[in-house]
mmCIF file of C-alpha atoms in Angstrom:
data_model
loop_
_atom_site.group_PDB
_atom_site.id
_atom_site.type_symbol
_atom_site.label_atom_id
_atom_site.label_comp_id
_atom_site.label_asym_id
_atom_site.label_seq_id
_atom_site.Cartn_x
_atom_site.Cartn_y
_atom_site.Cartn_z
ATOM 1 C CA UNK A 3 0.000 0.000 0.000
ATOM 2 C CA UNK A 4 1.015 3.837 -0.403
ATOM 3 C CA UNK A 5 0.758 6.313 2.462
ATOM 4 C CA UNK A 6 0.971 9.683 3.164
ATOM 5 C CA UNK A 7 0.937 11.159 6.558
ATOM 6 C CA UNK A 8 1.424 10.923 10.731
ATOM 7 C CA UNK A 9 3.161 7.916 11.238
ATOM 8 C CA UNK A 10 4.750 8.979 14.675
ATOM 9 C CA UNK A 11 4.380 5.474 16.775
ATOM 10 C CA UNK A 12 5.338 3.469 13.563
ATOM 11 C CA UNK A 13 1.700 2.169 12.625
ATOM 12 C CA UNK A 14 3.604 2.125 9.197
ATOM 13 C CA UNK A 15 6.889 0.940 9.886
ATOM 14 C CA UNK A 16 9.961 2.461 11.552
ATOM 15 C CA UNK A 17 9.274 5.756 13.100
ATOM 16 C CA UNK A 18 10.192 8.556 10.584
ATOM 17 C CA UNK A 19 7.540 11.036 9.255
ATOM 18 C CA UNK A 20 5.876 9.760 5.590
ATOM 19 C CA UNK A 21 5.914 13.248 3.287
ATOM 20 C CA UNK A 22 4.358 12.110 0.222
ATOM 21 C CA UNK A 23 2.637 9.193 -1.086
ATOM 22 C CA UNK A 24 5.343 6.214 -0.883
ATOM 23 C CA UNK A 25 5.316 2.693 -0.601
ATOM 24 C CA UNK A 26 5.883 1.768 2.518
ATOM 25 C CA UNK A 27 7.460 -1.852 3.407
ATOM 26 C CA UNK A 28 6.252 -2.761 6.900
ATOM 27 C CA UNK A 29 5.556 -6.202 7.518
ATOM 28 C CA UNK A 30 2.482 -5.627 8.864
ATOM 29 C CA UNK A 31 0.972 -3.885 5.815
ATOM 30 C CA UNK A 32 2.794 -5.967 3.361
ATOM 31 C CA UNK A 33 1.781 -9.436 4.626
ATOM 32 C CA UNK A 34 2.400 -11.770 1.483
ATOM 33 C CA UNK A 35 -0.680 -13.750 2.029
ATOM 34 C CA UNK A 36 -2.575 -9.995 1.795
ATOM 35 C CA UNK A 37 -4.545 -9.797 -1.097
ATOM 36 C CA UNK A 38 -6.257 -6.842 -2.955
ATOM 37 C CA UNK A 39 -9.287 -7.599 -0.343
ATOM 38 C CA UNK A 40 -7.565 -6.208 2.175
ATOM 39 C CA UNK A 41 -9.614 -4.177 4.569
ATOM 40 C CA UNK A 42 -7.924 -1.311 6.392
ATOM 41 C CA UNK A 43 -9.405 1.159 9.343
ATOM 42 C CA UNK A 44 -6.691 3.466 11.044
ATOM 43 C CA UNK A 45 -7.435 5.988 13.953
ATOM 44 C CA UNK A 46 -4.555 8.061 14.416
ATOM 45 C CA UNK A 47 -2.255 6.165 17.002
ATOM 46 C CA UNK A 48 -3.274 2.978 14.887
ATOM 47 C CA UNK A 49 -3.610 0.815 12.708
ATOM 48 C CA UNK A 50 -5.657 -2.170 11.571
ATOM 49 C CA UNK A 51 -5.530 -4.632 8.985
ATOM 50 C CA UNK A 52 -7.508 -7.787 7.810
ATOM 51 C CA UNK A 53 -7.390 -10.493 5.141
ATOM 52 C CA UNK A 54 -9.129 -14.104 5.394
ATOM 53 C CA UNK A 55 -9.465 -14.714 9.057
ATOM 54 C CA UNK A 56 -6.234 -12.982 10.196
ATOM 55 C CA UNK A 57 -6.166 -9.555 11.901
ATOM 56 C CA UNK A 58 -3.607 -7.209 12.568
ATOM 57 C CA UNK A 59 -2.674 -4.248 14.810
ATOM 58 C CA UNK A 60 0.622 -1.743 14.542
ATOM 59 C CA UNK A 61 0.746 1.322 16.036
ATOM 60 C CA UNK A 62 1.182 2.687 19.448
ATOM 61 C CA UNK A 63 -1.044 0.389 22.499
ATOM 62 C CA UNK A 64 -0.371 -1.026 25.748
ATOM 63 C CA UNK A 65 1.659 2.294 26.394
ATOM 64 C CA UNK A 66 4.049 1.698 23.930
ATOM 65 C CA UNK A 67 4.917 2.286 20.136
ATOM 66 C CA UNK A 68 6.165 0.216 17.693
ATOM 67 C CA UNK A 69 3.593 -2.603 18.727
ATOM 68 C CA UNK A 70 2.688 -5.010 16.543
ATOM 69 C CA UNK A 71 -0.063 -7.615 17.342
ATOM 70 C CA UNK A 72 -1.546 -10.564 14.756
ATOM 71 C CA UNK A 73 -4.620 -12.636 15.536
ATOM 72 C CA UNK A 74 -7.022 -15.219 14.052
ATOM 73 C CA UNK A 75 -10.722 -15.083 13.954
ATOM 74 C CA UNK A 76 -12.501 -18.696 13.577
ATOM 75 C CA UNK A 77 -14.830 -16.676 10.445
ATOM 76 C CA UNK A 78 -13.935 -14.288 7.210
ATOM 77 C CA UNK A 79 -13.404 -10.887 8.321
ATOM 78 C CA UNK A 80 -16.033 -8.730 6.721
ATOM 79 C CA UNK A 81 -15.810 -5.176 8.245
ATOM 80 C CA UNK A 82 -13.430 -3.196 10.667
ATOM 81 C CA UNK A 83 -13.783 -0.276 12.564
ATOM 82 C CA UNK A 84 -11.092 1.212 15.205
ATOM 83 C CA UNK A 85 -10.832 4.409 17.409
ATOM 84 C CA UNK A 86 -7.599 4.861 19.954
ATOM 85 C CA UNK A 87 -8.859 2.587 22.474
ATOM 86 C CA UNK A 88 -10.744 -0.763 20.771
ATOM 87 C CA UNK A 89 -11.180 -2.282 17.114
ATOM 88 C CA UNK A 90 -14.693 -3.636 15.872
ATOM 89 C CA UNK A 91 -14.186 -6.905 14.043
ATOM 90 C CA UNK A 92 -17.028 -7.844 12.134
ATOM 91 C CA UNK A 93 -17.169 -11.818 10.994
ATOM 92 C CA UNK A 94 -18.863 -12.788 8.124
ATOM 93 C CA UNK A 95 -21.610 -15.154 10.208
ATOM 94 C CA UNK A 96 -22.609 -11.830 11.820
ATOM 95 C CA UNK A 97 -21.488 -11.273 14.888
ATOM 96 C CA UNK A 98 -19.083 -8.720 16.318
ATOM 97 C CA UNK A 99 -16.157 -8.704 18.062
ATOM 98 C CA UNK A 100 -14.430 -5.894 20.154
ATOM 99 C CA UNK A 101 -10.565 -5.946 20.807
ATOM 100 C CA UNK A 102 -9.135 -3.807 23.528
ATOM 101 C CA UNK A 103 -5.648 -2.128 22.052
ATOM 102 C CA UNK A 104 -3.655 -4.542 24.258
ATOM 103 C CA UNK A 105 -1.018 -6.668 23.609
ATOM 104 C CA UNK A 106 -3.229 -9.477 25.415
ATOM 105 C CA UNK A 107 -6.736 -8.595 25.308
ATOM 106 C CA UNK A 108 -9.255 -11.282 23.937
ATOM 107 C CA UNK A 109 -11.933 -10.783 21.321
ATOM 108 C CA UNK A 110 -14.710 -10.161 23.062
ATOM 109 C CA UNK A 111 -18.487 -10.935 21.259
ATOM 110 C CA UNK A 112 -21.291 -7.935 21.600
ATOM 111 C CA UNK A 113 -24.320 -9.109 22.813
ATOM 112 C CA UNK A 114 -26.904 -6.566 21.181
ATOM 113 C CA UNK A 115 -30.383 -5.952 22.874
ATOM 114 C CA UNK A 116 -33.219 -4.655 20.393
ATOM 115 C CA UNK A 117 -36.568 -3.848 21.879
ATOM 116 C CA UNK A 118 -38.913 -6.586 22.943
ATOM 117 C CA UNK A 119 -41.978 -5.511 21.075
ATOM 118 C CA UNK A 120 -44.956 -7.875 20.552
ATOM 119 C CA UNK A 121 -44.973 -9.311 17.093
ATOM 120 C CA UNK A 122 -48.713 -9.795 16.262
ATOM 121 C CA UNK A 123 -49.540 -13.495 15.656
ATOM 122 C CA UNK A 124 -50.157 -14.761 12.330
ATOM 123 C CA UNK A 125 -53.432 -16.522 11.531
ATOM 124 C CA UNK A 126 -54.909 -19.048 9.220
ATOM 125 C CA UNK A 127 -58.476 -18.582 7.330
ATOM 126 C CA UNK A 128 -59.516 -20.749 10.141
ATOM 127 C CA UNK A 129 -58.322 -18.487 13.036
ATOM 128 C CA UNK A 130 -55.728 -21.247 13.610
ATOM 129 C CA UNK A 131 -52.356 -19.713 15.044
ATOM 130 C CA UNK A 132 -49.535 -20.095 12.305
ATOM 131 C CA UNK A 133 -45.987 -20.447 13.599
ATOM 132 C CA UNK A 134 -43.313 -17.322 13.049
ATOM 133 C CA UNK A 135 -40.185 -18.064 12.027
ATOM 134 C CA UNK A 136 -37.563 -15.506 13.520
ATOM 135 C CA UNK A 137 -34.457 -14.972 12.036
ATOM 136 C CA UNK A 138 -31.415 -14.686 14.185
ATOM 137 C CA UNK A 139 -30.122 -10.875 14.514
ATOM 138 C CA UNK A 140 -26.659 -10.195 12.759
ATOM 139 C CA UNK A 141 -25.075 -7.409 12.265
ATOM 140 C CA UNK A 142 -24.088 -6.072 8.712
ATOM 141 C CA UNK A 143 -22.434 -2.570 9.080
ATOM 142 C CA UNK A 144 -20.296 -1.351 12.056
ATOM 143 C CA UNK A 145 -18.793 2.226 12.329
ATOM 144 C CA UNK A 146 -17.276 3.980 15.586
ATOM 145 C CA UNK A 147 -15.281 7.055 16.348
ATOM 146 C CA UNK A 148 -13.601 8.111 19.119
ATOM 147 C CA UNK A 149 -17.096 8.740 21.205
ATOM 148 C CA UNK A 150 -19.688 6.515 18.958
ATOM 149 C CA UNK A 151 -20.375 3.194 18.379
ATOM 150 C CA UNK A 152 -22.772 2.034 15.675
ATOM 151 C CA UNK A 153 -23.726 -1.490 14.434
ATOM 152 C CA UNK A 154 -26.695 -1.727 11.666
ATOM 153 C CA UNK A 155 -28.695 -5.056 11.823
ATOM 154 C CA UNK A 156 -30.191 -7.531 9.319
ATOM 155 C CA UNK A 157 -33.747 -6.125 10.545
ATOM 156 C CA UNK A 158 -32.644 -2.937 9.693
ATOM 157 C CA UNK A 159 -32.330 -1.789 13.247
ATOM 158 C CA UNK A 160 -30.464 0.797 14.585
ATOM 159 C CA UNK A 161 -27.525 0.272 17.484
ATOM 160 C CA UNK A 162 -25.663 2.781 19.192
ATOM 161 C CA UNK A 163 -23.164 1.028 21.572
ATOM 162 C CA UNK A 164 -25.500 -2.385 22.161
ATOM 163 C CA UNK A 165 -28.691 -0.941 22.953
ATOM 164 C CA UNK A 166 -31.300 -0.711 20.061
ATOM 165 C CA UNK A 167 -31.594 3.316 18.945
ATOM 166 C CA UNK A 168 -34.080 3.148 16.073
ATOM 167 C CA UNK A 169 -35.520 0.763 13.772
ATOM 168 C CA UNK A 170 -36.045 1.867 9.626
ATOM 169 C CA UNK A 171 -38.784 0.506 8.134
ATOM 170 C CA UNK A 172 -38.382 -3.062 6.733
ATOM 171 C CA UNK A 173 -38.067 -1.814 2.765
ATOM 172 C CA UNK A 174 -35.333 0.541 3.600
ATOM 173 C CA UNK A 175 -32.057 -0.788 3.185
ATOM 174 C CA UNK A 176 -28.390 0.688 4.515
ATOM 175 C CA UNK A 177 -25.813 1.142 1.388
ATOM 176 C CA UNK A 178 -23.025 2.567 3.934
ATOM 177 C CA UNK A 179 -22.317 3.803 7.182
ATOM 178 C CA UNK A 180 -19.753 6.075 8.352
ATOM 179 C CA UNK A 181 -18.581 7.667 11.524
ATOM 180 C CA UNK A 182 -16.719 10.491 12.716
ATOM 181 C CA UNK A 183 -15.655 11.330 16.227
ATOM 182 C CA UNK A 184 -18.981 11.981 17.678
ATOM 183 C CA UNK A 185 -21.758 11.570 15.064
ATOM 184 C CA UNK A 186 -22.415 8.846 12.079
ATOM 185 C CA UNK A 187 -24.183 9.165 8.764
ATOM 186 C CA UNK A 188 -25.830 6.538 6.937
ATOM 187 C CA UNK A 189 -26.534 6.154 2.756
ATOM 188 C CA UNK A 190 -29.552 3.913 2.292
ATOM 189 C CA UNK A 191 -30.041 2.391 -1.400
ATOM 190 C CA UNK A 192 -32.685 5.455 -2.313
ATOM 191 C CA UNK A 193 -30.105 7.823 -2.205
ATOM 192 C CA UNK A 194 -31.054 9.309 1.090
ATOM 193 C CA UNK A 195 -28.415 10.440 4.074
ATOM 194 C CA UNK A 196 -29.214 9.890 7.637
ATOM 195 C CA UNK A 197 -27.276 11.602 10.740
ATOM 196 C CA UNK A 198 -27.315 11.416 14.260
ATOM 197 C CA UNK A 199 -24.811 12.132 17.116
ATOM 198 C CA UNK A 200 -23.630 15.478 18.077
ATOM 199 C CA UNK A 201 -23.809 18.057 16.056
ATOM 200 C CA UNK A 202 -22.636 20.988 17.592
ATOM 201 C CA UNK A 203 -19.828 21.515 14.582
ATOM 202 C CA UNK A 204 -22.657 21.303 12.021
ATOM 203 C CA UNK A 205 -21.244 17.911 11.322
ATOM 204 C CA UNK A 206 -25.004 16.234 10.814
ATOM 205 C CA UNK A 207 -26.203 18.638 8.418
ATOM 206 C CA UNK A 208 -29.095 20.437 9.919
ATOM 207 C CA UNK A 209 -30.058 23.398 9.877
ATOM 208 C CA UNK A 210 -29.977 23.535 13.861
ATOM 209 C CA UNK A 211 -27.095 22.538 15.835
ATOM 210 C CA UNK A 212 -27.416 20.431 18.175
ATOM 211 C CA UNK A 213 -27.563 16.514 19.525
ATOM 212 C CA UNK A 214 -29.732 13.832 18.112
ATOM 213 C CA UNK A 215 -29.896 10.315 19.292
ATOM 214 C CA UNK A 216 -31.946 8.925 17.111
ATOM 215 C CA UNK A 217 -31.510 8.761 12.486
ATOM 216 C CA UNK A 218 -32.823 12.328 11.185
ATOM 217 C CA UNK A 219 -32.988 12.706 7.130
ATOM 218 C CA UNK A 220 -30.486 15.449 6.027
ATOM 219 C CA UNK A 221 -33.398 17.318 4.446
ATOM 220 C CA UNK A 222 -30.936 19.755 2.321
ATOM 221 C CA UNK A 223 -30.444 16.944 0.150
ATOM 222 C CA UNK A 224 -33.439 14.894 0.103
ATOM 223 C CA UNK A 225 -34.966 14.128 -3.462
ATOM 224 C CA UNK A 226 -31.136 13.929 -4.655
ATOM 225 C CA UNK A 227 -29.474 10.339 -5.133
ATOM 226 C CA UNK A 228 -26.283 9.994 -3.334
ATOM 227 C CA UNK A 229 -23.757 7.473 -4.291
ATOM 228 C CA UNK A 230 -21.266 7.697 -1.738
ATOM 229 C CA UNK A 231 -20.365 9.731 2.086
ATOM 230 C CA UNK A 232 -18.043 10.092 3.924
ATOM 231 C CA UNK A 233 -17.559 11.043 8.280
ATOM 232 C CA UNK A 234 -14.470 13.295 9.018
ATOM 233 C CA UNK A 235 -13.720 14.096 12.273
ATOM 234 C CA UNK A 236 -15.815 16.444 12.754
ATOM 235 C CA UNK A 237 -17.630 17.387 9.045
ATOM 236 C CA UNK A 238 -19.593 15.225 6.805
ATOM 237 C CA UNK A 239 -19.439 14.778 2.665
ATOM 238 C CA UNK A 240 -21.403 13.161 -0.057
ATOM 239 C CA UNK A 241 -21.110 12.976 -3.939
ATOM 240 C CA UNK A 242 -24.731 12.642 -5.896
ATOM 241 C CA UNK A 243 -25.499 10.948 -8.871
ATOM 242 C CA UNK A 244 -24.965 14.039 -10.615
ATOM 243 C CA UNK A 245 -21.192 14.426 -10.176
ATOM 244 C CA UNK A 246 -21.783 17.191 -7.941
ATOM 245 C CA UNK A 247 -19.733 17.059 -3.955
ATOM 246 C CA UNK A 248 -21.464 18.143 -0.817
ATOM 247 C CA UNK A 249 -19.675 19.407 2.094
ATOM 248 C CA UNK A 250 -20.771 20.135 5.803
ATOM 249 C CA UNK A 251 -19.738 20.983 9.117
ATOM 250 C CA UNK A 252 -16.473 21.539 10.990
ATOM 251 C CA UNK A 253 -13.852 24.065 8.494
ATOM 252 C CA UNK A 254 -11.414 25.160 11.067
ATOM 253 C CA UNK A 255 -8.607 24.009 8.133
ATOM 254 C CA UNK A 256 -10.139 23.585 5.265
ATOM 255 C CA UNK A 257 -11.393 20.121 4.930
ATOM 256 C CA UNK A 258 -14.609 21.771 3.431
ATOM 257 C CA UNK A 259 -13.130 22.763 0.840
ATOM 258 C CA UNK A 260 -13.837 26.095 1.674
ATOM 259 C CA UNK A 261 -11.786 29.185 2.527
ATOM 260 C CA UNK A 262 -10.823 29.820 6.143
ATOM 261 C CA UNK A 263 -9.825 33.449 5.532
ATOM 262 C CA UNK A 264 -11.191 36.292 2.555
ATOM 263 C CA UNK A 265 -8.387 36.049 0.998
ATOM 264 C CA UNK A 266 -4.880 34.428 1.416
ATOM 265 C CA UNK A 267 -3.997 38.087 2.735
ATOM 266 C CA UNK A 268 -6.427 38.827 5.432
ATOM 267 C CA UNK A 269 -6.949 38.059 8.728
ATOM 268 C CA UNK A 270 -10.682 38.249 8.563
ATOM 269 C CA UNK A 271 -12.393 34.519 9.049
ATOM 270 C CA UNK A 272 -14.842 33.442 6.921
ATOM 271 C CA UNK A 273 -17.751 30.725 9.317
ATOM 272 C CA UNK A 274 -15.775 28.055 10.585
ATOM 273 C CA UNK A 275 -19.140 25.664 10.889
ATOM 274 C CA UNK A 276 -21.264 25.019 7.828
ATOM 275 C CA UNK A 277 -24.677 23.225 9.488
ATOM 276 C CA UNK A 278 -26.303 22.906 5.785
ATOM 277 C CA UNK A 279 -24.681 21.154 2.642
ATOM 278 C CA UNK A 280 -22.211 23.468 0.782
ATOM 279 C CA UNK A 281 -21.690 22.582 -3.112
ATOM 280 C CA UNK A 282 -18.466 22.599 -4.056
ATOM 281 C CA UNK A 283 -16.632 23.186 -7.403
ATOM 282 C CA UNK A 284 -13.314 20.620 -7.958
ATOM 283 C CA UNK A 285 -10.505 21.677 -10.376
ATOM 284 C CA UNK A 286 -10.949 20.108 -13.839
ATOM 285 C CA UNK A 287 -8.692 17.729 -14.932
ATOM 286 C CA UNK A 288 -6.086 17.773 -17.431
ATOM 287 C CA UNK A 289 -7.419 14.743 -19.264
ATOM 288 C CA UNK A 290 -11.146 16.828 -18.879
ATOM 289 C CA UNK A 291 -9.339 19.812 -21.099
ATOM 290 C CA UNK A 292 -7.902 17.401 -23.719
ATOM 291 C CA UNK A 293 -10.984 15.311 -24.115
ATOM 292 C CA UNK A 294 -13.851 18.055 -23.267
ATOM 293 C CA UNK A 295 -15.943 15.490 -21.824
ATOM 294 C CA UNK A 296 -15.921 16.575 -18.039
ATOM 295 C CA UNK A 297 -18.699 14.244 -16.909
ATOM 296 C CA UNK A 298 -15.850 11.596 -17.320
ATOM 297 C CA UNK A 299 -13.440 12.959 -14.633
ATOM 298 C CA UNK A 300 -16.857 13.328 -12.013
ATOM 299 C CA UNK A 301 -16.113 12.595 -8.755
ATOM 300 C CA UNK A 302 -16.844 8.774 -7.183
ATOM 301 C CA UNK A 303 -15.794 8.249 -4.114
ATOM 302 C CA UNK A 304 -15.164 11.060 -1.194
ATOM 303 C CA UNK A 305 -13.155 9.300 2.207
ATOM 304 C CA UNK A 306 -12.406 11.997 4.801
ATOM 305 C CA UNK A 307 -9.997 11.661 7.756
ATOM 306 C CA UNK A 308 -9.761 14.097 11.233
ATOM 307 C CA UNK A 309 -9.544 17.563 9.540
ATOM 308 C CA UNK A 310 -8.728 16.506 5.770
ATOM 309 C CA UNK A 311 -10.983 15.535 2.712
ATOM 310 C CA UNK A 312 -9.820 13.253 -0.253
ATOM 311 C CA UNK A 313 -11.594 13.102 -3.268
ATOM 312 C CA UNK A 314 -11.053 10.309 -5.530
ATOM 313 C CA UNK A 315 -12.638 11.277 -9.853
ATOM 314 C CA UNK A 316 -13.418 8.486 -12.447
ATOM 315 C CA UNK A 317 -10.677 9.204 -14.256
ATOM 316 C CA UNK A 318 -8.247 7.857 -11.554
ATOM 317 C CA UNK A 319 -7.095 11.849 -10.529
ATOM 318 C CA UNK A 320 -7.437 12.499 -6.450
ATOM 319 C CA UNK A 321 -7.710 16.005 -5.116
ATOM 320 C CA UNK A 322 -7.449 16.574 -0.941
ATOM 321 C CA UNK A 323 -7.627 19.637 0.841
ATOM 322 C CA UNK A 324 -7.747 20.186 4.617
ATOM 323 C CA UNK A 325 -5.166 20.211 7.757
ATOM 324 C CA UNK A 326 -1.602 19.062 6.014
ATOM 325 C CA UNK A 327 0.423 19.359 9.259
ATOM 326 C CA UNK A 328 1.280 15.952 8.978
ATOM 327 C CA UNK A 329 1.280 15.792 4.991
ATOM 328 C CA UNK A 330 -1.578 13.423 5.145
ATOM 329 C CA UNK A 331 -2.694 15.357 1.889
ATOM 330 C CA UNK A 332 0.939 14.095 -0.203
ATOM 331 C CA UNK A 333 1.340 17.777 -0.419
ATOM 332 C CA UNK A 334 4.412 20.093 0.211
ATOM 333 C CA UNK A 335 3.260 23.715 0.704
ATOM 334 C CA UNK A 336 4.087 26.445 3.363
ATOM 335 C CA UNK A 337 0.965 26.123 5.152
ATOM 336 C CA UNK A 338 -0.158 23.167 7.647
ATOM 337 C CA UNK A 339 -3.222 23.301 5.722
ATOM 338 C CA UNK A 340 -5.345 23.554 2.141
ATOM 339 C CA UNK A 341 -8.473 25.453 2.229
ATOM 340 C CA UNK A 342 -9.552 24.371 -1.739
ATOM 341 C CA UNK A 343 -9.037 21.129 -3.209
ATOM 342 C CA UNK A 344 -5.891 20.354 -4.674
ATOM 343 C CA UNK A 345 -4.413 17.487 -7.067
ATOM 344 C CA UNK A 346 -2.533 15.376 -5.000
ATOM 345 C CA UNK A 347 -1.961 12.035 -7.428
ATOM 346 C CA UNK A 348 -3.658 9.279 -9.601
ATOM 347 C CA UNK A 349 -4.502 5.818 -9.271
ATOM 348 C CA UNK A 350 -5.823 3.306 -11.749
ATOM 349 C CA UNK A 351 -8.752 4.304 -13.295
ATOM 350 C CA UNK A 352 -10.848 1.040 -13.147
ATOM 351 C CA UNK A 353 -14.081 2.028 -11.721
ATOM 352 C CA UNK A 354 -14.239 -1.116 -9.424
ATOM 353 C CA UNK A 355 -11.099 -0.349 -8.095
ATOM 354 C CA UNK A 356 -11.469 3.221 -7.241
ATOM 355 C CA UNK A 357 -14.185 2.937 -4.919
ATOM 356 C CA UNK A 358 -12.225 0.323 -2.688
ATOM 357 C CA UNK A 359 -8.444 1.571 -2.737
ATOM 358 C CA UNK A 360 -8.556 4.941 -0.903
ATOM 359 C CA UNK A 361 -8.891 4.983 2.748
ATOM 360 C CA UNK A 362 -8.006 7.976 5.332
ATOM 361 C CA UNK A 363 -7.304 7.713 8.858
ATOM 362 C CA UNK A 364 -7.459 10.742 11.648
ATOM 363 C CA UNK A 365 -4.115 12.032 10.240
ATOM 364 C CA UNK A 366 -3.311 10.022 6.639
ATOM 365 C CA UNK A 367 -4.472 8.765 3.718
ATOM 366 C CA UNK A 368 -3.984 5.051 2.895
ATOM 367 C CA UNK A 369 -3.843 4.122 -1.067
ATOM 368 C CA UNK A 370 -3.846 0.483 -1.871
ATOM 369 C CA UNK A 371 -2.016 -1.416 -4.233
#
């Protein structure tokens, strides 16, 4: 894989500080049994890797850095999710697993409890009772954050920690689930965005800030489709069917895509929170002037990390802008940070590929091979 960025308690390798893009050749990213399903989640003292049944850990736990921890789950790995204190291991029969950032903590399995509501009984044309058959709850997406915890179930209900928050209605379905430090935001298959957490940055895109326990539809964008989101740390983005990017919330450096002063000259601050969806205009590509057809170079995938946004276009291109102090952008500029999106590199420019191979953590951004 190639990173960019903070890499201060070697959850890359060594210990030295990763200023551009590079491949980097730490055993524990460059497992050879690791294949191009490799799934990564990093927080920003951390990292954690997957393939098969075989999880990894490197990075700074158990008060020290340089750690470096392998385990093996008895199912397929089919999600992960890690903050700077426990990793959510999600098995393909289901169930979850939490690992303390230890060098000898177990996996321990969640025990969810949904609501005990009455299910009405089923009856024949006779009155007779029929029986109900009752699938067994598993859990199909898992997101956290530094102070959230969200698991989605098969019966499309609604977890934050292990106690049931909300159930959607039995035709909606989740498409993906993100989280950033404090709030989440779910993509169902209509196109729609859901938020809840706290909201006090404008992170959840509403028009008042505040805290919401419970899903709320970002109404700024309903009636669009949306194809892909993404949770920073404290802001929220989403591409729609139409090409077009959405930012909200949190711009103290940037990761909007919006300025943080007038101009690069004054010391007058433009809003630091957006609460509503901002539209926001990417450079054209190079191959977008040759060819004149922009709609090919449209954005597809958006991943966001602490305080820095990476956009990823069709045509392979990725722009970032946002906090750089760590050069988790690939970027070398004056400034510790990039209020308007920038080109920072290209990858292959197979459409399957792109959505999968860009990941950020809090303070990098992950490309894989």
């Amino acid at each position: 894989m190639i990173v960019s960025g903070f890499n201060g308690f070697g959850q890359f390798g060594g210990r030295r500080k990763l200023e551009k893009f590079e491949d980097t050749r730490a055993e524990s990213v460059r497992a050879d049994d690791a294949s191009a399903d490799t799934l990564f989640s990093c927080s920003w003292n951390c990292t954690a890797f997957a393939y098969g049944n075989n999880l990894c850990l490197r990075g700074f736990f158990a008060g020290k850095p340089n750690n470096f921890r392998k385990l093996t789950t008895k199912e397929t790995i089919k999600s992960l999710a890690i903050n700077d204190r426990f990793c959510l291991v999600l098995l393909s029969n289901g169930k979850l697993y939490k690992l303390k950032l230890s060098t000898d903590s177990e996996l321990e399995e969640l025990t969810f409890t949904p609501d005990n509501h009455v299910v009405p009984q089923k009856r024949g044309i006779f009155g007779e009772c029929k029986s109900v058959s009752s699938s067994p709850l598993e859990i199909e997406f898992v997101a956290c954050g530094n102070n959230i915890t969200v698991a989605i179930s098969n019966k499309n209900v609604v977890f934050n920690g292990t106690t049931q928050a909300y159930e959607f209605p039995r035709h909606m379905h989740t498409k993906e689930l993100q989280c950033g430090f404090e709030h989440a935001v779910l993509l169902n298959t209509n196109g729609d965005i859901y938020t809840w957490g706290n909201g006090l940055r404008g992170q959840l895109g509403q028009a008042i800030l505040g805290r919401d326990e419970t899903p709320s539809i970002v109404e700024a964008l309903a009636g669009l489709k949306i194809i892909t989101i993404a949770a920073g740390g404290w802001h929220s983005a989403a591409i729609s069917a139409f090409g077009d990017l959405y930012t909200w919330g949190f711009n103290s450096n940037g990761q909007l895509g919006l300025r943080v002063f007038k101009n690069s000259s004054s010391t007058i601050k433009e809003p630091a929170v957006y609460p509503l969806p901002q539209i926001i205009d990417l450079p054209i590509c190079n191959c977008s002037k040759l060819n004149s057809n922009v709609s090919s170079c449209a954005p597809i995938k958006v991943v966001a990390g602490g305080r820095h946004t990476i956009v990823v276009k069709t045509c392979g291109s990725l722009y970032g802008c946002g906090w750089n102090a760590h050069n988790q952008l690939g970027l070398t500029c004056a400034r510790d940070f990039v209020d308007n999106f920038q080109y920072v590199g290209s990858i292959s420019n197979d459409r399957t590929e792109l959505i999968n191979k860009v990941y950020c953590g809090s303070w990098c951004t992950i490309i894989k091979k």
